[in-house]
Amino acid sequence: MNRFSFNQITAKHWALPELVEGLTSAGVSQVALWREPVAEYGLERSAALVRDAGLTVTTLCRSGFFQAPDWFDDNRRAVDEAAALGTNVLVLVSGGLPEGSKDIAGARQHVADAIAQLVPYAAAAGVTLAIEPLHPMYAADRCVISTWDQAMAIAEQHPVGHVGVTVDTYHLWWDDTALDKIARAGERIAIYQLADWITPLPAGVLTGRGLPGDGCVDMRAFHTAVENAGYTGPIEVEIMNEELWQRPGPEILAAAIAGYRAI
C-alpha cells in the first residue's frame, strides 16, 4: 500500500476536504489531483489542505490539449499549479485534431513542437511532463498521441526527468508491442495508472473504465513490465465510471484499494 495513490477522478463527486479526510482515515498517503476541482476549491487552499494532511500529490491531471488557441498560457499555468501542489509530474493529454482538420500527422508534429516549447518552463519549475498516449478511439477529439511509440518518440527528444510517458493500462492494453517496450523504458516512465477495460462501452466511451480486475486487461503482465523497467514510483487507480461515481466516496476508495491489492 505504500505505492498506492488514489486518483481524484475515481470519486468525481467527493469534495476535496472530504476526500482528504477519507484518505487519511483509510491510511492512504498519496493522491493524484485534477485541475478543475483544485481550481474550484482554490489552488492555495488545496495545496494547504493536502500538505497539512501529510498527503503526497503524485500527479496533477491534466494539461496538454495543444489544439486549443491558448495552449501555451494554459500549460504554463498547469505547470505552476503542479509546483504549487508539490507534485513533480504533470500529465499531458495531447488533444485531438483542430476543428475541420484531417491532418493527423501535422497535429502530432504540433504536439511535439508544443512540448519542446514548454519543456524549459516546466524544467525550471522541477516538473516532469508526462505524455499520456490514449487509446486510438480518442484520436480525433481528445488525443492524437495513440501509441507508446508515438509518446516515446517525443519524450526521447528531451532529457530524462524533463519529459516522460504515462503508463495507463486502459489505453495500452490492446497494443501487442507495448509491454516489451515498457519493460525497456527505464526512467522514461513518469507515472503508472491502473484502469480496466470493460464492455460494452457506454455512449461517449469516456466513462467506460472499470476497477482493476473487473475487465479484460492483464494487469499482472503490465505490473511485471513496469517492474522490469525499474519503476518504483506511485501506482494510481484512475477510474471514470458513471455507476462507480454514484457510490459514496469511502465505498469507492475501498473498492479501488481492493482492486489495487488484487493485481
Short mmCIF file of C-alpha atoms in Angstrom, two decimals:
data_model
loop_
_atom_site.label_atom_id
_atom_site.label_comp_id
_atom_site.label_asym_id
_atom_site.label_seq_id
_atom_site.Cartn_x
_atom_site.Cartn_y
_atom_site.Cartn_z
CA MET A 1 0.00 0.00 0.00
CA ASN A 2 2.97 2.37 0.27
CA ARG A 3 2.81 2.80 -3.52
CA PHE A 4 -0.96 3.14 -3.85
CA SER A 5 -2.28 6.53 -4.97
CA PHE A 6 -5.95 7.37 -5.28
CA ASN A 7 -6.71 9.42 -8.36
CA GLN A 8 -9.27 12.10 -7.56
CA ILE A 9 -11.38 11.47 -10.67
CA THR A 10 -12.18 7.95 -9.37
CA ALA A 11 -14.55 9.59 -6.86
CA LYS A 12 -15.53 12.55 -9.00
CA HIS A 13 -18.26 13.83 -6.71
CA TRP A 14 -16.29 13.52 -3.45
CA ALA A 15 -15.49 17.06 -2.37
CA LEU A 16 -11.82 17.71 -1.79
CA PRO A 17 -11.97 18.23 2.02
CA GLU A 18 -13.97 15.00 2.44
CA LEU A 19 -11.65 13.18 0.05
CA VAL A 20 -8.61 14.22 2.07
CA GLU A 21 -10.30 13.18 5.31
CA GLY A 22 -11.31 9.85 3.78
CA LEU A 23 -7.81 9.12 2.56
CA THR A 24 -6.17 9.90 5.88
CA SER A 25 -8.77 7.85 7.75
CA ALA A 26 -8.05 4.89 5.47
CA GLY A 27 -4.29 5.24 5.91
CA VAL A 28 -3.73 6.30 2.30
CA SER A 29 -0.83 8.72 1.94
CA GLN A 30 -0.89 9.57 -1.78
CA VAL A 31 -3.39 11.27 -4.06
CA ALA A 32 -3.49 12.41 -7.69
CA LEU A 33 -5.37 15.67 -8.18
CA TRP A 34 -7.26 17.16 -11.11
CA ARG A 35 -7.04 20.78 -12.15
CA GLU A 36 -10.78 21.51 -12.27
CA PRO A 37 -11.72 20.54 -8.69
CA VAL A 38 -8.50 22.11 -7.43
CA ALA A 39 -9.45 25.38 -9.12
CA GLU A 40 -12.96 25.14 -7.73
CA TYR A 41 -11.67 24.75 -4.17
CA GLY A 42 -8.82 27.19 -4.74
CA LEU A 43 -5.21 26.39 -5.57
CA GLU A 44 -3.68 27.73 -2.36
CA ARG A 45 -6.39 26.19 -0.19
CA SER A 46 -5.98 22.84 -1.95
CA ALA A 47 -2.20 22.90 -1.52
CA ALA A 48 -2.53 23.73 2.17
CA LEU A 49 -5.20 21.07 2.68
CA VAL A 50 -3.15 18.18 1.29
CA ARG A 51 0.06 19.45 2.86
CA ASP A 52 -1.47 19.77 6.33
CA ALA A 53 -2.93 16.27 6.00
CA GLY A 54 0.50 14.85 5.17
CA LEU A 55 -0.57 13.67 1.72
CA THR A 56 1.81 13.39 -1.21
CA VAL A 57 0.41 14.58 -4.53
CA THR A 58 1.65 12.05 -7.10
CA THR A 59 0.45 13.85 -10.24
CA LEU A 60 -1.66 16.71 -11.45
CA CYS A 61 -4.10 15.77 -14.18
CA ARG A 62 -4.19 17.15 -16.78
CA SER A 63 -2.84 19.60 -19.27
CA GLY A 64 -1.93 19.50 -22.95
CA PHE A 65 -4.81 19.94 -25.42
CA PHE A 66 -2.39 21.62 -27.75
CA GLN A 67 -5.01 22.22 -30.45
CA ALA A 68 -6.51 24.99 -28.30
CA PRO A 69 -5.56 28.57 -29.24
CA ASP A 70 -4.39 29.35 -25.69
CA TRP A 71 -2.44 26.12 -25.20
CA PHE A 72 0.84 27.80 -24.23
CA ASP A 73 -0.54 30.02 -21.49
CA ASP A 74 -2.79 27.29 -20.13
CA ASN A 75 0.03 24.77 -19.96
CA ARG A 76 2.29 27.24 -18.19
CA ARG A 77 -0.49 27.75 -15.64
CA ALA A 78 -0.74 23.99 -15.22
CA VAL A 79 3.00 23.76 -14.53
CA ASP A 80 2.64 26.47 -11.89
CA GLU A 81 -0.30 24.61 -10.34
CA ALA A 82 1.65 21.35 -10.18
CA ALA A 83 4.56 23.08 -8.48
CA ALA A 84 2.26 24.79 -6.00
CA LEU A 85 0.65 21.45 -5.11
CA GLY A 86 4.05 19.89 -4.52
CA THR A 87 3.97 17.35 -7.32
CA ASN A 88 6.72 16.97 -9.90
CA VAL A 89 4.56 15.19 -12.53
CA LEU A 90 2.06 16.90 -14.84
CA VAL A 91 0.08 14.51 -17.03
CA LEU A 92 -0.32 15.68 -20.63
CA VAL A 93 -3.21 14.66 -22.89
CA SER A 94 -2.20 15.98 -26.29
CA GLY A 95 -5.59 16.98 -27.66
CA GLY A 96 -7.30 15.97 -30.88
CA LEU A 97 -7.45 17.38 -34.38
CA PRO A 98 -8.08 21.09 -34.82
CA GLU A 99 -11.64 21.81 -35.88
CA GLY A 100 -12.13 20.96 -39.54
CA SER A 101 -8.70 19.35 -39.93
CA LYS A 102 -7.88 15.87 -41.19
CA ASP A 103 -4.12 16.30 -40.89
CA ILE A 104 -3.31 13.92 -38.03
CA ALA A 105 0.39 13.81 -38.93
CA GLY A 106 0.51 17.59 -38.71
CA ALA A 107 -1.34 17.52 -35.40
CA ARG A 108 1.19 15.06 -33.97
CA GLN A 109 4.07 17.23 -35.12
CA HIS A 110 2.43 20.22 -33.46
CA VAL A 111 2.26 18.28 -30.19
CA ALA A 112 5.98 17.54 -30.38
CA ASP A 113 6.77 21.18 -31.18
CA ALA A 114 4.50 22.45 -28.39
CA ILE A 115 6.08 20.20 -25.80
CA ALA A 116 9.52 21.37 -26.89
CA GLN A 117 8.41 24.96 -26.27
CA LEU A 118 7.02 24.06 -22.86
CA VAL A 119 9.96 22.00 -21.56
CA PRO A 120 12.21 24.87 -20.43
CA TYR A 121 9.44 26.40 -18.33
CA ALA A 122 8.48 23.06 -16.77
CA ALA A 123 12.09 22.06 -16.13
CA ALA A 124 12.76 25.34 -14.35
CA ALA A 125 9.81 24.57 -12.07
CA GLY A 126 11.02 20.99 -11.43
CA VAL A 127 8.00 19.48 -13.19
CA THR A 128 8.19 16.46 -15.49
CA LEU A 129 5.80 16.48 -18.45
CA ALA A 130 4.22 13.02 -18.60
CA ILE A 131 2.87 12.37 -22.09
CA GLU A 132 -0.12 10.04 -21.95
CA PRO A 133 -0.92 8.02 -25.08
CA LEU A 134 -4.66 7.41 -25.24
CA HIS A 135 -6.49 4.57 -26.95
CA PRO A 136 -6.88 5.23 -30.71
CA MET A 137 -10.64 5.72 -30.36
CA TYR A 138 -9.83 9.13 -28.85
CA ALA A 139 -7.51 10.28 -31.65
CA ALA A 140 -9.95 12.61 -33.40
CA ASP A 141 -11.23 14.65 -30.49
CA ARG A 142 -9.04 14.05 -27.46
CA CYS A 143 -5.55 12.72 -28.11
CA VAL A 144 -3.68 12.29 -31.38
CA ILE A 145 -0.88 10.53 -29.49
CA SER A 146 -2.24 6.98 -29.56
CA THR A 147 0.67 4.61 -29.06
CA TRP A 148 3.61 4.06 -26.76
CA ASP A 149 5.97 4.58 -29.71
CA GLN A 150 4.47 7.97 -30.56
CA ALA A 151 4.77 9.16 -26.96
CA MET A 152 8.32 7.87 -26.57
CA ALA A 153 9.43 9.43 -29.86
CA ILE A 154 8.57 12.83 -28.40
CA ALA A 155 9.89 12.13 -24.90
CA GLU A 156 13.25 10.93 -26.15
CA GLN A 157 13.93 14.32 -27.74
CA HIS A 158 14.37 15.67 -24.21
CA PRO A 159 16.40 14.77 -21.12
CA VAL A 160 15.11 12.12 -18.74
CA GLY A 161 13.28 13.91 -15.96
CA HIS A 162 12.06 16.67 -18.24
CA VAL A 163 9.68 14.58 -20.35
CA GLY A 164 8.37 11.11 -19.58
CA VAL A 165 5.49 8.86 -20.53
CA THR A 166 2.39 7.77 -18.62
CA VAL A 167 1.67 4.04 -18.50
CA ASP A 168 -2.12 3.69 -18.34
CA THR A 169 -3.33 0.11 -18.63
CA TYR A 170 -6.70 1.19 -20.06
CA HIS A 171 -5.13 2.91 -23.02
CA LEU A 172 -2.29 0.50 -23.83
CA TRP A 173 -3.66 -2.99 -23.16
CA TRP A 174 -4.60 -3.60 -26.81
CA ASP A 175 -1.09 -2.99 -28.21
CA ASP A 176 0.80 -6.28 -28.52
CA THR A 177 4.13 -4.43 -28.73
CA ALA A 178 3.68 -2.19 -25.68
CA LEU A 179 4.70 -4.50 -22.84
CA ASP A 180 8.17 -5.29 -24.15
CA LYS A 181 8.81 -1.61 -24.81
CA ILE A 182 7.55 -0.55 -21.39
CA ALA A 183 9.90 -3.09 -19.82
CA ARG A 184 12.80 -1.33 -21.56
CA ALA A 185 11.63 2.22 -20.88
CA GLY A 186 13.56 2.72 -17.66
CA GLU A 187 13.32 6.21 -16.22
CA ARG A 188 11.05 7.41 -19.02
CA ILE A 189 8.08 6.03 -17.06
CA ALA A 190 6.78 9.08 -15.22
CA ILE A 191 3.65 7.54 -13.68
CA TYR A 192 1.80 4.21 -13.75
CA GLN A 193 -2.01 4.19 -13.76
CA LEU A 194 -4.48 1.32 -13.43
CA ALA A 195 -7.91 1.02 -15.03
CA ASP A 196 -9.62 -1.97 -16.62
CA TRP A 197 -11.36 -2.29 -19.97
CA ILE A 198 -14.98 -3.31 -19.64
CA THR A 199 -17.60 -3.85 -22.32
CA PRO A 200 -19.99 -2.77 -23.62
CA LEU A 201 -18.55 0.72 -23.66
CA PRO A 202 -21.00 3.48 -22.73
CA ALA A 203 -22.10 6.22 -25.09
CA GLY A 204 -19.25 8.68 -25.42
CA VAL A 205 -16.82 5.95 -24.24
CA LEU A 206 -15.01 8.29 -21.83
CA THR A 207 -16.57 6.71 -18.74
CA GLY A 208 -16.01 3.11 -19.77
CA ARG A 209 -13.21 2.39 -17.30
CA GLY A 210 -13.54 -0.37 -14.73
CA LEU A 211 -11.81 -1.08 -11.45
CA PRO A 212 -8.74 -3.32 -11.73
CA GLY A 213 -9.91 -6.90 -12.10
CA ASP A 214 -13.36 -6.06 -13.47
CA GLY A 215 -12.41 -6.29 -17.15
CA CYS A 216 -10.13 -7.97 -19.64
CA VAL A 217 -6.76 -6.25 -19.05
CA ASP A 218 -3.90 -8.50 -17.94
CA MET A 219 -2.86 -6.32 -15.01
CA ARG A 220 -0.18 -8.75 -13.87
CA ALA A 221 1.55 -8.53 -17.25
CA PHE A 222 1.61 -4.74 -17.05
CA HIS A 223 2.86 -4.84 -13.49
CA THR A 224 5.69 -7.16 -14.50
CA ALA A 225 6.67 -4.92 -17.42
CA VAL A 226 6.72 -1.80 -15.26
CA GLU A 227 8.72 -3.56 -12.54
CA ASN A 228 11.20 -4.84 -15.14
CA ALA A 229 11.69 -1.24 -16.28
CA GLY A 230 12.84 -0.41 -12.77
CA TYR A 231 9.89 1.80 -11.93
CA THR A 232 9.36 2.02 -8.19
CA GLY A 233 7.09 5.05 -8.02
CA PRO A 234 3.41 5.52 -7.21
CA ILE A 235 0.67 3.40 -8.75
CA GLU A 236 -2.53 5.35 -9.31
CA VAL A 237 -6.00 3.86 -9.60
CA GLU A 238 -7.77 6.18 -12.06
CA ILE A 239 -11.33 5.22 -12.95
CA MET A 240 -14.00 7.14 -14.85
CA ASN A 241 -17.28 5.29 -14.48
CA GLU A 242 -20.78 6.71 -14.02
CA GLU A 243 -22.00 3.80 -11.90
CA LEU A 244 -18.98 3.97 -9.64
CA TRP A 245 -19.39 7.73 -9.27
CA GLN A 246 -22.85 7.25 -7.77
CA ARG A 247 -21.43 5.37 -4.78
CA PRO A 248 -20.27 7.10 -1.57
CA GLY A 249 -16.65 8.24 -1.58
CA PRO A 250 -15.42 5.88 1.17
CA GLU A 251 -17.00 2.95 -0.66
CA ILE A 252 -15.28 3.93 -3.91
CA LEU A 253 -11.95 4.22 -2.11
CA ALA A 254 -12.38 0.79 -0.55
CA ALA A 255 -13.19 -0.72 -3.96
CA ALA A 256 -10.13 0.96 -5.50
CA ILE A 257 -7.89 -0.39 -2.76
CA ALA A 258 -9.34 -3.89 -3.21
CA GLY A 259 -8.72 -3.75 -6.97
CA TYR A 260 -5.18 -2.50 -6.44
CA ARG A 261 -4.38 -5.25 -3.96
CA ALA A 262 -5.67 -7.91 -6.35
CA ILE A 263 -3.14 -7.24 -9.13
#
